[in-house]
PDB file of C-alpha atoms in Angstrom:
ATOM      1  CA  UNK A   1      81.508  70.122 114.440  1.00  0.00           C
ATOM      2  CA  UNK A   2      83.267  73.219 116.229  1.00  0.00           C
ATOM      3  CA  UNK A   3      82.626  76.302 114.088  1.00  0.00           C
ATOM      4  CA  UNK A   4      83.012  79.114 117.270  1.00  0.00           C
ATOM      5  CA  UNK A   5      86.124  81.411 116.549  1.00  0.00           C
ATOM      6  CA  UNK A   6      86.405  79.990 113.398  1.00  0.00           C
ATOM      7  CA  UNK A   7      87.397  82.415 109.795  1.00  0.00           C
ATOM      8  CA  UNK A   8      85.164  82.567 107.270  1.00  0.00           C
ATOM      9  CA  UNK A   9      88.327  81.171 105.251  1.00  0.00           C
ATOM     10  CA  UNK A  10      88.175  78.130 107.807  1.00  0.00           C
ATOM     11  CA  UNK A  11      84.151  77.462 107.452  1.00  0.00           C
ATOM     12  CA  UNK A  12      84.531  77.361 104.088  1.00  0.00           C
ATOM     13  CA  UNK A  13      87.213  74.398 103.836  1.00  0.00           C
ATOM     14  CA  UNK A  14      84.645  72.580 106.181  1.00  0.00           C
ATOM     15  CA  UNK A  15      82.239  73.020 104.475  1.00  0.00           C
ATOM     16  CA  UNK A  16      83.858  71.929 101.184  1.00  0.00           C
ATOM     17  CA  UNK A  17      85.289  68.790 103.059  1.00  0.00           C
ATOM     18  CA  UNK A  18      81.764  67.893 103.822  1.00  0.00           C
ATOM     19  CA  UNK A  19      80.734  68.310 100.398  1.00  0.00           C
ATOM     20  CA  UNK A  20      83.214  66.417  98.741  1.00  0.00           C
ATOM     21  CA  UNK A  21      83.073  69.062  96.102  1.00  0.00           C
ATOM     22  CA  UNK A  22      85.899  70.017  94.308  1.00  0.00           C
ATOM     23  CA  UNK A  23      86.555  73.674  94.906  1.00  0.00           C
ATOM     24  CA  UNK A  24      89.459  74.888  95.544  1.00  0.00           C
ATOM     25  CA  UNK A  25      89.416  77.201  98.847  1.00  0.00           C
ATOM     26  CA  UNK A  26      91.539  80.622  98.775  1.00  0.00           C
ATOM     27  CA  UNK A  27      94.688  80.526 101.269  1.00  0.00           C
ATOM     28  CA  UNK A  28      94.090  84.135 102.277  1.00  0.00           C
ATOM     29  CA  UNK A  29      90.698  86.516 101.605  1.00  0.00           C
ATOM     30  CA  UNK A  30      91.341  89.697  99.599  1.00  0.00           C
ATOM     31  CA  UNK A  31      91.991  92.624 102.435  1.00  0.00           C
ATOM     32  CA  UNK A  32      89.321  94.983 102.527  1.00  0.00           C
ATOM     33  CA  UNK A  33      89.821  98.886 102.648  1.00  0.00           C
ATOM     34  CA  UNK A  34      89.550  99.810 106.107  1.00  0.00           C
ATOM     35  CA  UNK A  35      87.395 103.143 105.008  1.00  0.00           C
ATOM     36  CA  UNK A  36      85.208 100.735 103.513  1.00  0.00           C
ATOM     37  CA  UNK A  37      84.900  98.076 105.980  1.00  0.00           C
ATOM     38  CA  UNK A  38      84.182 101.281 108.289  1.00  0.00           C
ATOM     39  CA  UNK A  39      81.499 102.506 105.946  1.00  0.00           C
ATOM     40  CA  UNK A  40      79.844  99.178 106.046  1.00  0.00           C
ATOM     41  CA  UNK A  41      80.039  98.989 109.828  1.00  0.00           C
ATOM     42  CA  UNK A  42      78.971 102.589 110.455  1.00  0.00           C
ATOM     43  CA  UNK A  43      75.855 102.205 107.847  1.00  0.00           C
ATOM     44  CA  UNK A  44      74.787  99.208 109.217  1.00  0.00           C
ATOM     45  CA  UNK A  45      75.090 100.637 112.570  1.00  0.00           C
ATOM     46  CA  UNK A  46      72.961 103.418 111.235  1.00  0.00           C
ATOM     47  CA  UNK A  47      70.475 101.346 110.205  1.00  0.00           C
ATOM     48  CA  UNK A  48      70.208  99.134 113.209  1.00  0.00           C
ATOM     49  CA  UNK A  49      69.725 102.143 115.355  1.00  0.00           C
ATOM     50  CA  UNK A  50      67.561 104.238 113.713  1.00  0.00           C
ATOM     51  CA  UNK A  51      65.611 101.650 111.089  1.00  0.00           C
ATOM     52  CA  UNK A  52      66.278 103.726 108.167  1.00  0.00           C
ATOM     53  CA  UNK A  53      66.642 101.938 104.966  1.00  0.00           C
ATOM     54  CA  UNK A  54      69.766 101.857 103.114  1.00  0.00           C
ATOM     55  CA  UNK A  55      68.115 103.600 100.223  1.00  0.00           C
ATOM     56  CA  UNK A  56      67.128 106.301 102.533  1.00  0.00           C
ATOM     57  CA  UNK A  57      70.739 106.790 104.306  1.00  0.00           C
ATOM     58  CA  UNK A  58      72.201 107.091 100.654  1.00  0.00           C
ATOM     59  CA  UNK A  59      69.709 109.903  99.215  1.00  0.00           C
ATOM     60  CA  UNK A  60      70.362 112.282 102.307  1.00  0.00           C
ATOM     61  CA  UNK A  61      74.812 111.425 102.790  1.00  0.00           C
ATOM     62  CA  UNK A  62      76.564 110.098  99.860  1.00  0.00           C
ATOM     63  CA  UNK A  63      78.525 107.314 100.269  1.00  0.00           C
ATOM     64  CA  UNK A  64      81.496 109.356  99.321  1.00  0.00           C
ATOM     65  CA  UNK A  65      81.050 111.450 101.798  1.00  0.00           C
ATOM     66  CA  UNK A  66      80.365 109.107 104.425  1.00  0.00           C
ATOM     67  CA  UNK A  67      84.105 107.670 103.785  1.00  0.00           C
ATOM     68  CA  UNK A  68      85.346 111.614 103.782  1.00  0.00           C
ATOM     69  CA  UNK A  69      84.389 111.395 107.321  1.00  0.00           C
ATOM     70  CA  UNK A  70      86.319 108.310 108.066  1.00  0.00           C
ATOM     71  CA  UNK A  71      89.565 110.070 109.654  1.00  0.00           C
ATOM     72  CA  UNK A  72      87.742 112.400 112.099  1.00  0.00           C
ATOM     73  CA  UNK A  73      84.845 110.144 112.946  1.00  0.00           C
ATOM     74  CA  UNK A  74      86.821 105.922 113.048  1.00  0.00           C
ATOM     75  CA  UNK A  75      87.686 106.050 115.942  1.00  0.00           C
ATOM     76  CA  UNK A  76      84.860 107.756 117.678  1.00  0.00           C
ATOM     77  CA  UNK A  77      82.197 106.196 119.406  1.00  0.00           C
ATOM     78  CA  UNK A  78      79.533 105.287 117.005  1.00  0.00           C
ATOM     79  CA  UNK A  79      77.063 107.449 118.157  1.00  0.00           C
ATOM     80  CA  UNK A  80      79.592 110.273 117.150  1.00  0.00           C
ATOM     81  CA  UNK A  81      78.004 109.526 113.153  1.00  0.00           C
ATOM     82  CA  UNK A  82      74.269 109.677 114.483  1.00  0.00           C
ATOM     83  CA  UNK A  83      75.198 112.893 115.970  1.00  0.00           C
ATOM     84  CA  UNK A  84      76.684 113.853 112.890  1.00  0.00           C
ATOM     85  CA  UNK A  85      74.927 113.081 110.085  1.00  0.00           C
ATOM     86  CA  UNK A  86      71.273 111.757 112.055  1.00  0.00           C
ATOM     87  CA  UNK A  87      69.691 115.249 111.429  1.00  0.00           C
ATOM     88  CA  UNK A  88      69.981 115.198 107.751  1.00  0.00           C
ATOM     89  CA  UNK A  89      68.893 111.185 107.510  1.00  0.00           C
ATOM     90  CA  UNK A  90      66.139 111.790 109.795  1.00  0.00           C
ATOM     91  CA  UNK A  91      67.156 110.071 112.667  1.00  0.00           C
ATOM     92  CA  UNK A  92      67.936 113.121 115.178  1.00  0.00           C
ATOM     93  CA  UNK A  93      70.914 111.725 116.575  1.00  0.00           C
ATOM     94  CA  UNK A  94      71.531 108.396 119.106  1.00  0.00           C
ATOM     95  CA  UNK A  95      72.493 110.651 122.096  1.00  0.00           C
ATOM     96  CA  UNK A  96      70.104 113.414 121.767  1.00  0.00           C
ATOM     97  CA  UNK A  97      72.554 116.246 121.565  1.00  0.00           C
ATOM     98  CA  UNK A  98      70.390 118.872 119.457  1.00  0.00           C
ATOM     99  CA  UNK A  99      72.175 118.282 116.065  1.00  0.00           C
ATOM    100  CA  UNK A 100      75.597 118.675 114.348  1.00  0.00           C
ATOM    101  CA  UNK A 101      76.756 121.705 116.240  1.00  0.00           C
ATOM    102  CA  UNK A 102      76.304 119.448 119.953  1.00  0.00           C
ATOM    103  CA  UNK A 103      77.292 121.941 122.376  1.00  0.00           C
ATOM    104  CA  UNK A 104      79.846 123.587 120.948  1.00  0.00           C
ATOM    105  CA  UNK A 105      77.781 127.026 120.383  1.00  0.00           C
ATOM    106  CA  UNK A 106      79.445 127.870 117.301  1.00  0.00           C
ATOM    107  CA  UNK A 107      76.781 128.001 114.149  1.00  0.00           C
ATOM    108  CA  UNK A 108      78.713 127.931 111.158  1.00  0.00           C
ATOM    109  CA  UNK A 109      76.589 128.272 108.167  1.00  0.00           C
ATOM    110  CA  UNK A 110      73.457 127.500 108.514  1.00  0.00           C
ATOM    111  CA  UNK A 111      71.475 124.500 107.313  1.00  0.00           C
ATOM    112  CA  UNK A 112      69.555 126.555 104.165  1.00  0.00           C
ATOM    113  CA  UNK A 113      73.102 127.463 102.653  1.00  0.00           C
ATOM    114  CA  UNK A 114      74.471 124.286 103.215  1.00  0.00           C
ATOM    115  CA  UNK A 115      77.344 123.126 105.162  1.00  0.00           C
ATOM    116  CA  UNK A 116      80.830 123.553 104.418  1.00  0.00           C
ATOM    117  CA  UNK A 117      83.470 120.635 104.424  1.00  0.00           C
ATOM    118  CA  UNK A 118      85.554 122.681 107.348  1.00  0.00           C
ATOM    119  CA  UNK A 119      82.377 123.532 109.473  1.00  0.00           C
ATOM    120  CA  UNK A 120      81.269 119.349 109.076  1.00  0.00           C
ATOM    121  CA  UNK A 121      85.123 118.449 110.278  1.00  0.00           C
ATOM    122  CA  UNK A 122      85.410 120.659 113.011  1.00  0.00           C
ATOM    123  CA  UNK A 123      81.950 119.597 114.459  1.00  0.00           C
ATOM    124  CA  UNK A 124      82.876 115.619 113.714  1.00  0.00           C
ATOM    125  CA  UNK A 125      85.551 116.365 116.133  1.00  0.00           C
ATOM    126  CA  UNK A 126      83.618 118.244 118.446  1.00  0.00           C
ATOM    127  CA  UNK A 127      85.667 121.593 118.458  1.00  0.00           C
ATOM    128  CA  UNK A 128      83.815 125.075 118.696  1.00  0.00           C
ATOM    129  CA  UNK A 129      85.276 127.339 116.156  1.00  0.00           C
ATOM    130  CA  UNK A 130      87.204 129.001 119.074  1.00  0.00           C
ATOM    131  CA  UNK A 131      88.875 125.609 119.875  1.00  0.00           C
ATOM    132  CA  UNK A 132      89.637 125.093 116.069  1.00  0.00           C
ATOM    133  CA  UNK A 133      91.796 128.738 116.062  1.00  0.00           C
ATOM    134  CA  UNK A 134      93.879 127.625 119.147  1.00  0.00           C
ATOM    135  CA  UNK A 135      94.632 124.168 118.077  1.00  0.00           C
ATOM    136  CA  UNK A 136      95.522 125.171 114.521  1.00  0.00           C
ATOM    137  CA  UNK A 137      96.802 128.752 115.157  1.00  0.00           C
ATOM    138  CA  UNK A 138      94.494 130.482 112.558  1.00  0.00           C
ATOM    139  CA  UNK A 139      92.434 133.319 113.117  1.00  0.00           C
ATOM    140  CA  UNK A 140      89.342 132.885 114.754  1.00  0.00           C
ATOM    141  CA  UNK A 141      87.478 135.508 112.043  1.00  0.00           C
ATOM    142  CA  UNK A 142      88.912 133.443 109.395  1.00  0.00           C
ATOM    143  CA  UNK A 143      87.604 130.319 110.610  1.00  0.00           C
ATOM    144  CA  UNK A 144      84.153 131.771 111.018  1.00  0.00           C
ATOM    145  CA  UNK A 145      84.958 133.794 106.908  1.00  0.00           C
ATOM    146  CA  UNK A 146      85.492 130.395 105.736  1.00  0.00           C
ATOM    147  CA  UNK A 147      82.718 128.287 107.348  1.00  0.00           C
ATOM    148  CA  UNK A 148      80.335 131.397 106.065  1.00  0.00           C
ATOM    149  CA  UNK A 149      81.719 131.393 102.941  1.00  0.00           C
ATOM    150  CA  UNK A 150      82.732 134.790 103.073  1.00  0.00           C
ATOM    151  CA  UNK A 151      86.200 133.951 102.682  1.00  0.00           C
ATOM    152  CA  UNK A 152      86.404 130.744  99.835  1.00  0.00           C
ATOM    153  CA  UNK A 153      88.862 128.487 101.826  1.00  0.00           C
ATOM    154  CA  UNK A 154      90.303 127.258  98.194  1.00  0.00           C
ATOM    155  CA  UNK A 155      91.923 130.720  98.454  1.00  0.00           C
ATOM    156  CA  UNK A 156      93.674 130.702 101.597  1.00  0.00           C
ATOM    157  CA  UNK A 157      97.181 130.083 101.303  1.00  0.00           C
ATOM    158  CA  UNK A 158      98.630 126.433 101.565  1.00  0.00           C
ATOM    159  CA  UNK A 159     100.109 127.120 105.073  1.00  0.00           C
ATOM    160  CA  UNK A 160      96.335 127.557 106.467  1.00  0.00           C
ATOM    161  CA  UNK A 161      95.013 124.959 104.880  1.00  0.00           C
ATOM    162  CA  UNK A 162      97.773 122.793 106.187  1.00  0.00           C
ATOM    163  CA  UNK A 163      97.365 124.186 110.124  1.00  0.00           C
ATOM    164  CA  UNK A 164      93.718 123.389 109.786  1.00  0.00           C
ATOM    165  CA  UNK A 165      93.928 120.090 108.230  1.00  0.00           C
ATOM    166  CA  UNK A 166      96.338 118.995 110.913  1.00  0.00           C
ATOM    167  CA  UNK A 167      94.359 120.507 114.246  1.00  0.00           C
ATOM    168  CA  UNK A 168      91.388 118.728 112.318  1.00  0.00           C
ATOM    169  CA  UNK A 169      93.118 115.296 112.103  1.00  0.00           C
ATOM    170  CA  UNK A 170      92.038 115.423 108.106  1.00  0.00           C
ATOM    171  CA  UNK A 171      93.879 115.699 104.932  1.00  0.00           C
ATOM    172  CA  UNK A 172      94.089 119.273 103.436  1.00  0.00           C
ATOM    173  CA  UNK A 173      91.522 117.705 100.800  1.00  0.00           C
ATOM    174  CA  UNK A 174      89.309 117.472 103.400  1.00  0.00           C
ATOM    175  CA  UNK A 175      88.977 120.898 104.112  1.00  0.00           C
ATOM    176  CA  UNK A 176      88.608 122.149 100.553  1.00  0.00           C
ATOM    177  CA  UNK A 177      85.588 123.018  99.094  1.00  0.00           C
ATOM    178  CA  UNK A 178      86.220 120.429  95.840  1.00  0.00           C
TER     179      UNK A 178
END
């Protein structure tokens, strides 16, 4: 029996054939979420590469917030997450890079006061904060205000939020401290 490029769909009314049983096979499987086939993917990739247990992964990133970092990080190259989120997991990153920051030079907040959502999108992306002002057309000082926390981002005005979301490749959600 042939079972090589085969669905799952397809192995399953085989298999059922074989059986003689009467069950009655689905025409079409139930379409996943893409963010959550990409979770799957990415976590398992995670795991594979670093041989951290699921249990493990899901105490240091929330799920939710590994799926917040589907739009800047799907179509990256998986190593991108390790880079990403390694440090806090414990895994130190695939590609050795030194951390979340990578070699963009710009610090942020640092990792005692936490991280804020725009400092973790811009560094998914791999823009310094520099980069971030150019692309999006907001103030450099701001930028570094918000990712400080100096300046509470839920306060800027709609327009800002909007220019940063879209330089970021994110929604405006994204951005906001929620």
């Amino acid at each position: 029996m042939f079972v090589g490029g085969k669905s799952a769909l397809d192995l399953l009314e085989m298999i059922v054939r074989c059986l003689d049983a009467a069950v009655e096979v689905p025409v079409t499987a139930a379409p996943v979420p893409l963010v959550d086939y990409w979770v799957g993917w990415i976590l398992a990739y995670c795991q594979h590469e670093t041989g951290t247990p699921f249990s493990r992964i899901f105490q240091a990133v929330p799920y939710a917030e590994v799926a917040a970092a589907y739009y800047p990080l799907h179509e990256a190259p998986e190593e991108k997450f390790l880079e990403v989120f390694g440090p806090r997991i414990g895994a130190g990153g695939a590609s050795g890079s030194g951390g979340v920051g990578g070699a963009s030079g710009a610090s942020g907040v640092g990792g005692a006061g936490g991280c804020t959502r725009l400092a973790r999108q811009r560094r998914a992306i791999g823009l310094s904060q520099a980069e971030l002002a150019d692309a999006s057309g907001v103030g450099l000082r701001s930028i570094q205000m918000y990712e400080q926390q100096n300046k509470h981002i839920n306060k800027a005005s709609a327009e800002t939020v909007l220019r940063l979301s879209r330089a970021l490749h994110c929604t405006m959600e994204d951005v906001l401290e929620l």
